[in-house]
Each structure stands twice: as C-alpha cells, then as structure tokens.
PDB file of C-alpha atoms in Angstrom:
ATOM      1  CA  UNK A   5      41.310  77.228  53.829  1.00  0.00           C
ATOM      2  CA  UNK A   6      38.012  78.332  53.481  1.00  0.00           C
ATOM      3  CA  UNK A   7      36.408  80.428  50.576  1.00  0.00           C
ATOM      4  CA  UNK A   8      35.875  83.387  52.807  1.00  0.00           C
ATOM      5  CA  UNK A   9      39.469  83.532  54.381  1.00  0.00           C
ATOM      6  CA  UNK A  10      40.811  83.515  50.903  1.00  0.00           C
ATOM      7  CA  UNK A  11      38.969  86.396  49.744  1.00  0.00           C
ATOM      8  CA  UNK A  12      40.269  88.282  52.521  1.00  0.00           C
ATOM      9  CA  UNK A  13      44.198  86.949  52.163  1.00  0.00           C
ATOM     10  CA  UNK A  14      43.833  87.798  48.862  1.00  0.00           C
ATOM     11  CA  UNK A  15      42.313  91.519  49.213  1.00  0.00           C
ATOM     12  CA  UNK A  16      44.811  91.743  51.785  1.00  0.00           C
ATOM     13  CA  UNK A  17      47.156  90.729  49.976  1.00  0.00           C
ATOM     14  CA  UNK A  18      46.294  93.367  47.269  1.00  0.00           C
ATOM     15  CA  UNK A  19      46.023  95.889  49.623  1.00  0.00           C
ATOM     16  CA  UNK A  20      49.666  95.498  50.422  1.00  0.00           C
ATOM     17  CA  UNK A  21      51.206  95.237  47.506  1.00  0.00           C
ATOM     18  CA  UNK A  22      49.195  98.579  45.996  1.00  0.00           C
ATOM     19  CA  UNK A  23      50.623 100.649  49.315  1.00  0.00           C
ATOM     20  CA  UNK A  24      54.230  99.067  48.395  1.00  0.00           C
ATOM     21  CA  UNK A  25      53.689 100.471  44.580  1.00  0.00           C
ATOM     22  CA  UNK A  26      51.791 103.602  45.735  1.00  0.00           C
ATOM     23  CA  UNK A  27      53.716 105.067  48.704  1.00  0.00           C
ATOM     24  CA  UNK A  28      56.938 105.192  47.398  1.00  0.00           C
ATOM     25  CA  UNK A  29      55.978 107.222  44.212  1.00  0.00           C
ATOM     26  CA  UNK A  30      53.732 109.492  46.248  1.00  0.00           C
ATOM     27  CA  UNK A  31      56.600 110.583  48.450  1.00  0.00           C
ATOM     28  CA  UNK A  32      58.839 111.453  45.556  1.00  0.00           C
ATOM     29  CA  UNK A  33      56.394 113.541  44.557  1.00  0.00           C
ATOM     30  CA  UNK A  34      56.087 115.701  47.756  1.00  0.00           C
ATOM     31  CA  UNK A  35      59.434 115.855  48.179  1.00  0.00           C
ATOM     32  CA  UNK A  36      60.707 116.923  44.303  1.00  0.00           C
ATOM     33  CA  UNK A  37      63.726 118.930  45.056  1.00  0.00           C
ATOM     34  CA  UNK A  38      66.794 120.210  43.184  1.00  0.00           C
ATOM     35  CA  UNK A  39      69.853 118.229  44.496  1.00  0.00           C
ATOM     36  CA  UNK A  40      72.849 120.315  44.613  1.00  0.00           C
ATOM     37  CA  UNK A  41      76.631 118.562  43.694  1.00  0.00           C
ATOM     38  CA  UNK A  42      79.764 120.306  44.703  1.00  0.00           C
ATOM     39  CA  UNK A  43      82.515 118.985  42.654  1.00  0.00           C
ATOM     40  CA  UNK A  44      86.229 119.994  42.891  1.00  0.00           C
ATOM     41  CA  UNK A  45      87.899 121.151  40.299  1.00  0.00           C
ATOM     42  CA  UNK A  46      91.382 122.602  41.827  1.00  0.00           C
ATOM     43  CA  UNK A  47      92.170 123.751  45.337  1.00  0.00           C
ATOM     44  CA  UNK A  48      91.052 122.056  48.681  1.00  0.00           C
ATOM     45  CA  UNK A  49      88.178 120.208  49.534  1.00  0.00           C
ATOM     46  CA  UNK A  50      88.127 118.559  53.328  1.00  0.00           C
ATOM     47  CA  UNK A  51      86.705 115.693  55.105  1.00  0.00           C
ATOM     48  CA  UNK A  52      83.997 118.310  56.379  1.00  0.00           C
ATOM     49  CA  UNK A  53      82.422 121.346  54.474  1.00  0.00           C
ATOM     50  CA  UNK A  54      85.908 123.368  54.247  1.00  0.00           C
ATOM     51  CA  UNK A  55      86.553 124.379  50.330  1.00  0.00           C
ATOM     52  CA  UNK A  56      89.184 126.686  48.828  1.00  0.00           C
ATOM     53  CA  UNK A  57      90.211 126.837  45.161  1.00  0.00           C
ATOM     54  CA  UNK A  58      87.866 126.314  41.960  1.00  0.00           C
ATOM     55  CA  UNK A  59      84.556 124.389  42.319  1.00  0.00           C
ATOM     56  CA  UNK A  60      81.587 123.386  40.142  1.00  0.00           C
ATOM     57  CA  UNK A  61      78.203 123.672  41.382  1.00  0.00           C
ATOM     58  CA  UNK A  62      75.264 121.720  39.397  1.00  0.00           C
ATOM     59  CA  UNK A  63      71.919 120.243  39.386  1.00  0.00           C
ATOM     60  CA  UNK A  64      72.793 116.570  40.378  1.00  0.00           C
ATOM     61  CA  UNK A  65      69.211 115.175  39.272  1.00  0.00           C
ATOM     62  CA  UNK A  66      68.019 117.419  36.490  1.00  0.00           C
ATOM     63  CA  UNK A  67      66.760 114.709  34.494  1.00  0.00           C
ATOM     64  CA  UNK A  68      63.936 114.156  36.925  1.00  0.00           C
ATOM     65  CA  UNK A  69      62.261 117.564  35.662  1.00  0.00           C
ATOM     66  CA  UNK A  70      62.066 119.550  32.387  1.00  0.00           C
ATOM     67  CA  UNK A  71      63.588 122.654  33.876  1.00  0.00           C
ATOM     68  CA  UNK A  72      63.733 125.584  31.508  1.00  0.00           C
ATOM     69  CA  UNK A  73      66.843 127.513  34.084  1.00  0.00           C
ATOM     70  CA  UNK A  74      68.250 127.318  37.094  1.00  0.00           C
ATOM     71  CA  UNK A  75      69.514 130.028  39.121  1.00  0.00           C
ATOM     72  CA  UNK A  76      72.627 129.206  41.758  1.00  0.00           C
ATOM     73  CA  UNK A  77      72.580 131.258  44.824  1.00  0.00           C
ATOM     74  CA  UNK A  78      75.090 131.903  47.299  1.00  0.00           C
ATOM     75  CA  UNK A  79      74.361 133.645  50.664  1.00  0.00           C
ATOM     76  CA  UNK A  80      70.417 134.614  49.254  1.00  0.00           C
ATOM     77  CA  UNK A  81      72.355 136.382  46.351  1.00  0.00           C
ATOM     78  CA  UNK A  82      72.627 135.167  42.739  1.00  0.00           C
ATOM     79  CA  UNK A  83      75.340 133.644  42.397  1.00  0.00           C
ATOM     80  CA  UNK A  84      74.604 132.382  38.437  1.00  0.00           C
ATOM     81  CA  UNK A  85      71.781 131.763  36.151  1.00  0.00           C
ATOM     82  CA  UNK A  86      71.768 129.160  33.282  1.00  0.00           C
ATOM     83  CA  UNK A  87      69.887 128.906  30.698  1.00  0.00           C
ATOM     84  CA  UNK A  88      70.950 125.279  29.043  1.00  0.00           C
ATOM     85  CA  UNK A  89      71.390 122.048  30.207  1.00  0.00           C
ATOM     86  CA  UNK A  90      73.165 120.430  31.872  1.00  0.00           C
ATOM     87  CA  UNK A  91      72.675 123.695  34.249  1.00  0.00           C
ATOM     88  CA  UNK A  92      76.029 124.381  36.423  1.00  0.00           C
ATOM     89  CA  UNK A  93      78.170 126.926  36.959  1.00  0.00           C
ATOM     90  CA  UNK A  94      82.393 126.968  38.139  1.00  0.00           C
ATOM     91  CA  UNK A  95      83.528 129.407  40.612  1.00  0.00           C
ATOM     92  CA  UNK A  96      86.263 130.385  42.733  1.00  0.00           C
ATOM     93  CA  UNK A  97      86.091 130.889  46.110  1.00  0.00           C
ATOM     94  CA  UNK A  98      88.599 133.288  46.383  1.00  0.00           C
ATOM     95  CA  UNK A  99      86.302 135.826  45.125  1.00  0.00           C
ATOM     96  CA  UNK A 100      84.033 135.757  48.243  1.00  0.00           C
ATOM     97  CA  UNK A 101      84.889 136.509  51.977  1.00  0.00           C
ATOM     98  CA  UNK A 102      86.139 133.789  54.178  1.00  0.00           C
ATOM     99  CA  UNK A 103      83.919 132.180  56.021  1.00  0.00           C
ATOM    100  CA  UNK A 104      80.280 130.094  56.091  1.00  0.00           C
ATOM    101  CA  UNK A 105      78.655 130.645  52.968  1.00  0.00           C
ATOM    102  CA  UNK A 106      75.234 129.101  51.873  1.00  0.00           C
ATOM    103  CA  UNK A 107      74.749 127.451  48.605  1.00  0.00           C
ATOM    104  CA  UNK A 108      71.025 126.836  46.892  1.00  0.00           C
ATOM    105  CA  UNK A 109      69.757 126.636  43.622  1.00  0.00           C
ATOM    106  CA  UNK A 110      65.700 127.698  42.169  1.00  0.00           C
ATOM    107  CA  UNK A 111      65.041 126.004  39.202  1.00  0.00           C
ATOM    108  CA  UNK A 112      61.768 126.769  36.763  1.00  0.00           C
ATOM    109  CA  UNK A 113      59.858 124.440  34.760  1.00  0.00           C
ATOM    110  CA  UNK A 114      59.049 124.743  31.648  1.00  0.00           C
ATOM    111  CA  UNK A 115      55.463 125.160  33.048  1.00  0.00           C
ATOM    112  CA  UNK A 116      56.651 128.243  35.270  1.00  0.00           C
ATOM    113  CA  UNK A 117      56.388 125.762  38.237  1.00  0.00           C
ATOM    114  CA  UNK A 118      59.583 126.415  40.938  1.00  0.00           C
ATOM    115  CA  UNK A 119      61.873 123.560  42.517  1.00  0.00           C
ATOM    116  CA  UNK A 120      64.032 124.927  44.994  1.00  0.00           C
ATOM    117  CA  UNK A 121      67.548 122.875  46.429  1.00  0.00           C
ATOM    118  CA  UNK A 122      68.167 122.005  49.942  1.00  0.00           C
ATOM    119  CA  UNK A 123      70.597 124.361  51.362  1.00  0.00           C
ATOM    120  CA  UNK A 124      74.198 123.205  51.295  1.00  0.00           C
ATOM    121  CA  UNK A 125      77.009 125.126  53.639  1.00  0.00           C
ATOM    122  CA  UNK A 126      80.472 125.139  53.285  1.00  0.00           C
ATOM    123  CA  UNK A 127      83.201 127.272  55.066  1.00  0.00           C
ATOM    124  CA  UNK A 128      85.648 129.161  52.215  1.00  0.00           C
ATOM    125  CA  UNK A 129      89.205 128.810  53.776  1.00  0.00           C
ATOM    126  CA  UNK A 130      92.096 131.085  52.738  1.00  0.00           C
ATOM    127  CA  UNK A 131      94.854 128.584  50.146  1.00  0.00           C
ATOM    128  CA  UNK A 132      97.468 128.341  53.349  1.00  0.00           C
ATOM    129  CA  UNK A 133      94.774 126.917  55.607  1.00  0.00           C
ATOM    130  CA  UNK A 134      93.704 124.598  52.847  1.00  0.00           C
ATOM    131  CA  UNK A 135      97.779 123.754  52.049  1.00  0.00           C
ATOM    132  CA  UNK A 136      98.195 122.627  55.728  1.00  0.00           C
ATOM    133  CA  UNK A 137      95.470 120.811  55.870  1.00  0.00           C
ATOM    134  CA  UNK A 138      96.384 118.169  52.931  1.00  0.00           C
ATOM    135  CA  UNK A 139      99.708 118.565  54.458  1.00  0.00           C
ATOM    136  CA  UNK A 140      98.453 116.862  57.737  1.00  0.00           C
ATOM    137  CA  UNK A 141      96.450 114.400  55.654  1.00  0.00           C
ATOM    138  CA  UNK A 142      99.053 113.844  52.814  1.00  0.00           C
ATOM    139  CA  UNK A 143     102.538 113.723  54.856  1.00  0.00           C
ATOM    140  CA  UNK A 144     101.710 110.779  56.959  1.00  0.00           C
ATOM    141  CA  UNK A 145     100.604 109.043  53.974  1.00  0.00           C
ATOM    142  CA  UNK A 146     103.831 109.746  52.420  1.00  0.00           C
ATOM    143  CA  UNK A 147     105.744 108.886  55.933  1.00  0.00           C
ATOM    144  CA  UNK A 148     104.324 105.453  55.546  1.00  0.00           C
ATOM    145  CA  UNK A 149     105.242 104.945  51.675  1.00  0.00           C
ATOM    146  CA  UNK A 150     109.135 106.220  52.461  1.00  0.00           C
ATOM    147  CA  UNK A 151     109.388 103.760  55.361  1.00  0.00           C
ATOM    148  CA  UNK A 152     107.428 100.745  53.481  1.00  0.00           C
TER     149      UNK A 152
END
C-alpha cells in the first residue's frame, strides 16, 4: 500500500469513527425528553393500557437533567406538581371518569428551560372489569397448578 492510499484509509478511517462518536450524542440531544413510568401500586394493570386501582406516575430518567419541578398532567389538566426529587406523584384512578385518559409530564430546568414527556394513554376501568380480567388470566393458571 502506497503512501497516498494510506492517508486516505486513514482519514477515512477517522472520518468514521468521529460520525460513530458524534451522531449518537447529537441525537440525544434533539430528542431530550421526560420519560414517563407508570408503576402499580394496588389494583389492576393489563397486558394493554387498561389500569384501575392506585398508581405512581414519575420521571423515569430525571437524572439526565437538573430539573428544578415537574408538573404531571392528565387530560391537559394538572394533575400534580413537585417540587423535590425524585419528582412523582400516586393516584387513584377511581377519582377520574372511566375511560381514555392522557398522561404527560413538563418539567423546568433549573435554567427555566422546558422538557416536556411523550404522551402516555391508558383506559381507567371500573374494579369489577379489572377483577374479571385477572380472573381470566389468573384461574387458568390456577387450573393448571390444581391438576399438576
């Protein structure tokens, strides 16, 4: 191999291995959002978006900012706003209509800069729909234990 054709493997090479480094970073940076976690705390929670019962909403990667609050929506309507880390917030869902009801959270920087969540949507189901439901999940299960 030539002098030349080295060079240019080489700057190449460079090249390639700066957009591998570069990129990545870059497009966390455009794309620096809240990411909201649902956890269960008691009541339902199905294989799709159906909830009933008590549920904690939080920040799942504060750490990536220094946020300064966070304010939980639900439906475009402040649901809670924290102050403190880590920022969450526990709720029932039998104090809101049945039905499809859209989660989001806005939190601000300690700069004043703005992060807003994705949207996350989840359909509140009354307890008795929730109670059948692990009842068609739980009594098979159960079926199979008795008869093993």
């Amino acid at each position: 191999m030539n002098m030349k054709s080295y060079r240019w493997l080489m700057i190449f090479t460079m090249v390639l291995i700066l957009m591998m480094v570069a990129f990545p970073v870059l497009a966390q940076a455009d794309s620096a959002e809240l990411i909201i976690k649902m956890s269960r705390d008691f009541g339902y929670g199905g294989f799709g978006n159906d909830i009933q019962g008590l549920f904690t909403i939080s920040i799942q990667n504060e750490e990536q900012f220094t946020l300064d609050k966070v304010i939980f929506y639900i439906d475009g309507e402040v649901l809670f706003e924290d102050t403190s880390a880590p920022f969450k917030h526990q709720f029932s869902t039998d104090n809101y209509a049945l039905g499809t009801h859209t989660l989001s959270a806005v939190g601000f920087m300690k700069d004043g800069q703005e992060i807003k969540s994705q949207d996350v949507v989840y359909e509140f189901v009354s307890s008795s729909q929730g109670w059948n439901m692990t009842g068609k999940i739980i009594g098979p299960i159960l079926l199979i234990v008795l008869l093993v």
